[in-house]
mmCIF file of C-alpha atoms in Angstrom:
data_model
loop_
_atom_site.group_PDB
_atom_site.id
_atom_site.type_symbol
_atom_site.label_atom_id
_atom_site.label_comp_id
_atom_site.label_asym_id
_atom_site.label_seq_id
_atom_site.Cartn_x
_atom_site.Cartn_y
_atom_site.Cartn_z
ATOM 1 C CA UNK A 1 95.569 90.510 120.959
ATOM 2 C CA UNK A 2 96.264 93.843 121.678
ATOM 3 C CA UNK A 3 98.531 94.261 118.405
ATOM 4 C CA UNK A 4 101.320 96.841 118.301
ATOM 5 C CA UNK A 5 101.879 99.039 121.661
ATOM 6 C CA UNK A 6 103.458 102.385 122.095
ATOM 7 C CA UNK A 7 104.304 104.683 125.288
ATOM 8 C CA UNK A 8 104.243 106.930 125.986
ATOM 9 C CA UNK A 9 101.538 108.663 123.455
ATOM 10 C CA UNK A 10 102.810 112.179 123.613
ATOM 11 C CA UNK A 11 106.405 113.025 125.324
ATOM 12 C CA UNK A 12 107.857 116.543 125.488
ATOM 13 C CA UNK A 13 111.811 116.848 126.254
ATOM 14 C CA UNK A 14 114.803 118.845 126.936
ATOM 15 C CA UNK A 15 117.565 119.157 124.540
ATOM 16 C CA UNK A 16 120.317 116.893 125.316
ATOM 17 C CA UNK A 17 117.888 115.171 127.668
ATOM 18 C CA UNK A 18 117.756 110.981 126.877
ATOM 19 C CA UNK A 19 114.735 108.665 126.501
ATOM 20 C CA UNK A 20 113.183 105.558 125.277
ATOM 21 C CA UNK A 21 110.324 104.692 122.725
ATOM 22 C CA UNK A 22 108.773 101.737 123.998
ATOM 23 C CA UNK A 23 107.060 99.166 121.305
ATOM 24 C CA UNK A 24 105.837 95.797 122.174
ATOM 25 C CA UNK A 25 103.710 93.407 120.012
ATOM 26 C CA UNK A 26 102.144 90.396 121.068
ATOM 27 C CA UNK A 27 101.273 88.753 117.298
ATOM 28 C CA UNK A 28 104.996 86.730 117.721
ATOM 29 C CA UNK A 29 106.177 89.007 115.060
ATOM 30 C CA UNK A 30 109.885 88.226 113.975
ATOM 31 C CA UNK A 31 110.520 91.516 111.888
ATOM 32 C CA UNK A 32 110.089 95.037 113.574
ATOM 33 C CA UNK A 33 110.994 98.627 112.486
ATOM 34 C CA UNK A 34 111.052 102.425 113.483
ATOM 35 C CA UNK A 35 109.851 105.004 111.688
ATOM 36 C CA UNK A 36 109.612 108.876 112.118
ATOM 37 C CA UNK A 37 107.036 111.215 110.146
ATOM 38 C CA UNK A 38 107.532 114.553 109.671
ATOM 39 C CA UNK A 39 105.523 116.815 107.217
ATOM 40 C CA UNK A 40 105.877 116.696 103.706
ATOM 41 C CA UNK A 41 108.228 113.843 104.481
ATOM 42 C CA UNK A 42 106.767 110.869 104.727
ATOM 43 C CA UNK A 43 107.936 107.823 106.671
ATOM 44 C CA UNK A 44 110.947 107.575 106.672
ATOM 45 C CA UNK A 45 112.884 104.312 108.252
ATOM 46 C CA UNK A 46 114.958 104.394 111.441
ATOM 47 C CA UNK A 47 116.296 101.116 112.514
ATOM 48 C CA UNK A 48 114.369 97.595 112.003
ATOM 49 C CA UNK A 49 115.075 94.301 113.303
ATOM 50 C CA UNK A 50 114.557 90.937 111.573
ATOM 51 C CA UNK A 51 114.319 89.063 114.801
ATOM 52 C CA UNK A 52 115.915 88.589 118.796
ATOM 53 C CA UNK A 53 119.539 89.784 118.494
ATOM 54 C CA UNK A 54 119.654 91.443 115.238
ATOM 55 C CA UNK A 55 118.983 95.412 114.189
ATOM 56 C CA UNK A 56 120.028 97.191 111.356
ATOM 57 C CA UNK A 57 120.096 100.706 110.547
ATOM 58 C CA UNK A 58 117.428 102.352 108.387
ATOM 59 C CA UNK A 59 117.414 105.355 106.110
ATOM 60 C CA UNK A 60 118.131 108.116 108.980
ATOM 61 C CA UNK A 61 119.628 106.257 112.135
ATOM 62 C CA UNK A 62 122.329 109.210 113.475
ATOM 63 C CA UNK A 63 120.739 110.305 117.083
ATOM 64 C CA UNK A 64 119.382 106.736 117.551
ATOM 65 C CA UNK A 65 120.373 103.758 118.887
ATOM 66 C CA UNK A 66 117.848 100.485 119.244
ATOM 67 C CA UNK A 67 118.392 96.612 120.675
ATOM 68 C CA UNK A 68 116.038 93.656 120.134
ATOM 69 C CA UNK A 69 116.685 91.566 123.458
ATOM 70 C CA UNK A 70 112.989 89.845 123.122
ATOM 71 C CA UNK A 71 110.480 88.713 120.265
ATOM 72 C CA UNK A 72 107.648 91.408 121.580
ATOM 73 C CA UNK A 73 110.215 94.254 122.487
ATOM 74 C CA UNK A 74 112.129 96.593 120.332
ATOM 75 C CA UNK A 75 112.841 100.200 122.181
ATOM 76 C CA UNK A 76 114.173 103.137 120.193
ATOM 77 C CA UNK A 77 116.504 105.190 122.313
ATOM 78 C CA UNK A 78 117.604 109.029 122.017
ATOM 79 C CA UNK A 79 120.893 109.287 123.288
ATOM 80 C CA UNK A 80 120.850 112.862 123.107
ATOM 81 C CA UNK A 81 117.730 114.590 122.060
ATOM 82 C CA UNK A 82 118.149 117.288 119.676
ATOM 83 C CA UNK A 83 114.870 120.148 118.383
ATOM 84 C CA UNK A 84 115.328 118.144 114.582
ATOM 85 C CA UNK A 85 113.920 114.484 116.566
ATOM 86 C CA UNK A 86 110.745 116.586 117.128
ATOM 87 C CA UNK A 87 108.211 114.208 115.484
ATOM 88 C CA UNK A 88 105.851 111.411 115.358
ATOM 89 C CA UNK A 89 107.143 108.163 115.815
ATOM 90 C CA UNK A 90 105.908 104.991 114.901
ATOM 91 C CA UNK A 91 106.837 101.307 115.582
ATOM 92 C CA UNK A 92 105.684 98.464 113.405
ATOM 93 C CA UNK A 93 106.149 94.855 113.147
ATOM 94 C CA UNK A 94 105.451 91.576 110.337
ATOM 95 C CA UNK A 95 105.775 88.046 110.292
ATOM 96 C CA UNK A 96 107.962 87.711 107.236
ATOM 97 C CA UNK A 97 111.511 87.364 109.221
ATOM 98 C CA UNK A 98 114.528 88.170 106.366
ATOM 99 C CA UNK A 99 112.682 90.791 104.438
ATOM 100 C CA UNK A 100 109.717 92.994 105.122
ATOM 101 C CA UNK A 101 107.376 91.859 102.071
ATOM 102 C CA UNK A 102 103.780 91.197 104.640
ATOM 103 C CA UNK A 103 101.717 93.267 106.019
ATOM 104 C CA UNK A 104 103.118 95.946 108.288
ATOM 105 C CA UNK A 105 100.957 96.624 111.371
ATOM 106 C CA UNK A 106 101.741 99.685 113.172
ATOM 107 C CA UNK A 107 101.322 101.199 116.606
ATOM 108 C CA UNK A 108 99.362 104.188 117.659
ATOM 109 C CA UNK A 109 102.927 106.368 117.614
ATOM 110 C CA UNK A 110 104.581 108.699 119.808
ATOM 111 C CA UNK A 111 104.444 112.403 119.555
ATOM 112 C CA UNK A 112 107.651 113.764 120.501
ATOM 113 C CA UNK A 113 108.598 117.492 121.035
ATOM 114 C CA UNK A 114 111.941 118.622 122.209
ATOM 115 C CA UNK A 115 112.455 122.057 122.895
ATOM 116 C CA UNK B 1 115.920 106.025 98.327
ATOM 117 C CA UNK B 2 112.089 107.111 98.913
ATOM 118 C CA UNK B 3 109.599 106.146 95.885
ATOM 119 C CA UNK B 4 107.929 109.201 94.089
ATOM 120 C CA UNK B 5 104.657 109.625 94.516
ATOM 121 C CA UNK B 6 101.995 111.759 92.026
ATOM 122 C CA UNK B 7 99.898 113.513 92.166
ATOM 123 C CA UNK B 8 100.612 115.166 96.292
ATOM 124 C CA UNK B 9 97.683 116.368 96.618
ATOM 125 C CA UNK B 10 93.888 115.386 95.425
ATOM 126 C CA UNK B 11 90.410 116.415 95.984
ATOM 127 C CA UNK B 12 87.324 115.218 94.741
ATOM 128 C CA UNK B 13 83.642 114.851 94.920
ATOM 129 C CA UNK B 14 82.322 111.990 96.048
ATOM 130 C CA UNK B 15 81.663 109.133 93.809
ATOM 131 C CA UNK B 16 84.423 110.153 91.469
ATOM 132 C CA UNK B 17 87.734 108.198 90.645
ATOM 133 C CA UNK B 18 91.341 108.556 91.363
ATOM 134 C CA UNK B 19 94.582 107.265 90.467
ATOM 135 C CA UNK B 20 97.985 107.648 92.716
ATOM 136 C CA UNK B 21 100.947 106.922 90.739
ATOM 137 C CA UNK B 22 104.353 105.603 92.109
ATOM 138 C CA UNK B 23 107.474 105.376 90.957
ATOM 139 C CA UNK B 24 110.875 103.629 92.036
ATOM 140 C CA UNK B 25 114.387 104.454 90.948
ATOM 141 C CA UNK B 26 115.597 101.175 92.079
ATOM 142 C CA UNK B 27 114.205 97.279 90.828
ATOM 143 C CA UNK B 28 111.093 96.197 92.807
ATOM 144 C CA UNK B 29 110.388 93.303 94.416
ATOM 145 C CA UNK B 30 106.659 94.231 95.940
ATOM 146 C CA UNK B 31 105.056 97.224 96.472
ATOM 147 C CA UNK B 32 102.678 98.167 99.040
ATOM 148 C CA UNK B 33 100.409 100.581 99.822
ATOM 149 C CA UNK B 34 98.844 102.120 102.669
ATOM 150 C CA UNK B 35 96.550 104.782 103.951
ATOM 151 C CA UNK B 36 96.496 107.047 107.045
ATOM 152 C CA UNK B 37 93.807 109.029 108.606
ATOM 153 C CA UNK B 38 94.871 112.699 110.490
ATOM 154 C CA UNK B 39 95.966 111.932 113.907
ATOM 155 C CA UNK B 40 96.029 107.715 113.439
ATOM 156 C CA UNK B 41 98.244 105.360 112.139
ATOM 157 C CA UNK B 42 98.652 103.846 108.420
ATOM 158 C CA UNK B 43 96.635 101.131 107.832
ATOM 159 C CA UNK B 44 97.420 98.136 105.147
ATOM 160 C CA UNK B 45 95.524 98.341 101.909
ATOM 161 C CA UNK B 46 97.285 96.120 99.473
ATOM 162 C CA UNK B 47 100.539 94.382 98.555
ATOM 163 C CA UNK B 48 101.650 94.260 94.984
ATOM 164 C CA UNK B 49 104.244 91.392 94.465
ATOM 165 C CA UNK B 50 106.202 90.425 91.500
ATOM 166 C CA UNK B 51 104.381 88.352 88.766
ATOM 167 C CA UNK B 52 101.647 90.062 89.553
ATOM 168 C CA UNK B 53 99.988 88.124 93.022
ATOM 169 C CA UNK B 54 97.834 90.709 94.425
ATOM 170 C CA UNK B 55 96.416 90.645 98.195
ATOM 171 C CA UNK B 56 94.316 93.781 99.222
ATOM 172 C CA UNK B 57 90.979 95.093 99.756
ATOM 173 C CA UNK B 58 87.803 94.433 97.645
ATOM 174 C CA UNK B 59 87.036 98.304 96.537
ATOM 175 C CA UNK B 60 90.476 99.456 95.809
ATOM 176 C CA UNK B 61 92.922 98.279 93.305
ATOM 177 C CA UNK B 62 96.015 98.062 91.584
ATOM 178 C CA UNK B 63 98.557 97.416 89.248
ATOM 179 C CA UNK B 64 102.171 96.653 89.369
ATOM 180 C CA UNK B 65 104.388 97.209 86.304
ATOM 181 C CA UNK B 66 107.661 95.611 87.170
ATOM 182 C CA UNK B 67 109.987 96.757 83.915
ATOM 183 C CA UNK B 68 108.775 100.643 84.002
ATOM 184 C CA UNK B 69 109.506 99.878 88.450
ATOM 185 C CA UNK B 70 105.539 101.761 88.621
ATOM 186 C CA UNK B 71 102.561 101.009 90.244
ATOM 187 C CA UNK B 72 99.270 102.634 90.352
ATOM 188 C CA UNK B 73 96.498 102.577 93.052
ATOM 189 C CA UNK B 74 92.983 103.189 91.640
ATOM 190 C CA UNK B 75 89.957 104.376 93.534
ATOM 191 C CA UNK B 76 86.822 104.167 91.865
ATOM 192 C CA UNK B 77 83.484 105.954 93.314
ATOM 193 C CA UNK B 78 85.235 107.493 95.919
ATOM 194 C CA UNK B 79 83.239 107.597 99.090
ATOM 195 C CA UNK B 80 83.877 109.999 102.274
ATOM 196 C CA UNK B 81 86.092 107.543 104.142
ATOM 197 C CA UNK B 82 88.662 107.285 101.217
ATOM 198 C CA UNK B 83 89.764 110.857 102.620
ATOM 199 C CA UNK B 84 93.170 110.330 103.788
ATOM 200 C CA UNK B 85 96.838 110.195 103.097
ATOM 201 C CA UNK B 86 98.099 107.522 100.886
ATOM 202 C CA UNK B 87 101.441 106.042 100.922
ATOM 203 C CA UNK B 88 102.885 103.429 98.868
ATOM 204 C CA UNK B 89 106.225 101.308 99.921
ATOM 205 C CA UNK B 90 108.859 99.599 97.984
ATOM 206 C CA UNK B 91 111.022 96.779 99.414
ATOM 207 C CA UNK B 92 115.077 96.396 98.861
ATOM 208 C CA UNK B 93 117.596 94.900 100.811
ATOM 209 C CA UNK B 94 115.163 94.068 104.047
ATOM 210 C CA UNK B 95 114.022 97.555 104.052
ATOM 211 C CA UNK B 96 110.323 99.009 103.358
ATOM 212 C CA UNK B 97 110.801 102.845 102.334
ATOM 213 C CA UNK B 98 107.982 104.626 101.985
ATOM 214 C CA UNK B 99 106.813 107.815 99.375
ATOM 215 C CA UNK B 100 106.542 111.308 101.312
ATOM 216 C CA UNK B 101 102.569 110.339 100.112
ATOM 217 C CA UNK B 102 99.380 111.376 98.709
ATOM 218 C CA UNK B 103 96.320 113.802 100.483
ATOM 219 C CA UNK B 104 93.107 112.630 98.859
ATOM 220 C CA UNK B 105 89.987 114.841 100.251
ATOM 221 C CA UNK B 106 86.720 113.552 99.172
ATOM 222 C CA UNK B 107 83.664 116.186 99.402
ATOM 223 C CA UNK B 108 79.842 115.625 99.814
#
């Protein structure tokens, strides 16, 4: 299994320039999530999906927008990317579907820098 | 809301012991707790659920006090790879939300 998949690793934009996050995960996970670290602040939550079909907005989703067409897929778009997204990004995924109380396993991340 | 973590910042000599502290504002269901190396991704250490079930490593534990909405992580003879950042996580309403974490630096 390769686990929990990110690309690209690093990625440096524009601002106003648009682009997707890709995460894929191949352990049949049903509940996946965003998150964004930035120094001092933790990880804080984006977006996370409980399974195919259904996303729901985490602690800081404004910039943002995510869709959960397959199982193994959940992308995290920026519609518009602003010098604040600058940071590193990292997708995770669980088995639990409905609530997010097993392990988490998370991806390598993406670095993002937009100037 | 994010948990509260304590202390931010550790460092100690090898061998020694630590505690990281963390607090919710909000009822808890589970708590986890994770660690993550510069540059890599957080790793799972241990989930803390209520009445007191406990999954996690063999050299690292903790406790969960549901009422006070606190749990503790406890490292005891710290060795070089403990060196990292620690978070812990608290579960509501589908969501994991993590603490902003704890540095622990363990020297020869």
């Amino acid at each position: 299994n390769a686990g929990v998949t990110q690309t690209p690793k690093f990625q440096v934009l524009k601002t106003g320039q648009s682009m997707t996050l890709q995460c894929a995960q191949d352990m049949n996970h049903e509940y996946m999530s965003w998150y964004r670290q930035d120094p001092g602040m933790g990880l804080r939550l984006i977006h996370y999906s409980v399974g195919a079909g259904i996303t729901d907005q985490g602690e800081v989703p404004n910039g943002y927008n995510v869709s959960r067409s397959t199982t193994e897929d959940f992308p995290l778009r920026l519609l518009s990317a602003a010098p604040s997204q600058t940071s590193v990004y990292f997708c995770a995924s669980s088995s639990q579907a409905g609530g997010p109380v097993e392990t988490q396993y998370f991806g390598p991340g993406t670095r993002l820098l937009v100037l | 809301q994010q948990p509260v973590q304590s202390p931010q910042a550790v460092i100690l000599r090898e061998g020694e012991d630590a505690v990281i502290n963390c607090s919710s504002s909000k009822a808890l269901y589970s708590v986890h707790w994770y660690r993550q190396k510069h540059g890599e991704a957080p790793v799972f250490l241990m989930i803390l659920l209520k009445g007191g079930e406990q999954k996690g490593h063999e050299k690292i534990s903790a406790s969960f006090n549901e009422k006070k909405q606190q749990s503790s992580l406890y490292l005891t003879a710290s060795q070089l790879s403990y060196s990292g950042t620690y978070f812990c996580g608290t579960v509501g309403n589908e969501k994991l939300t993590f603490g902003t974490g704890t540095r622990l630096t363990i020297i020869p």
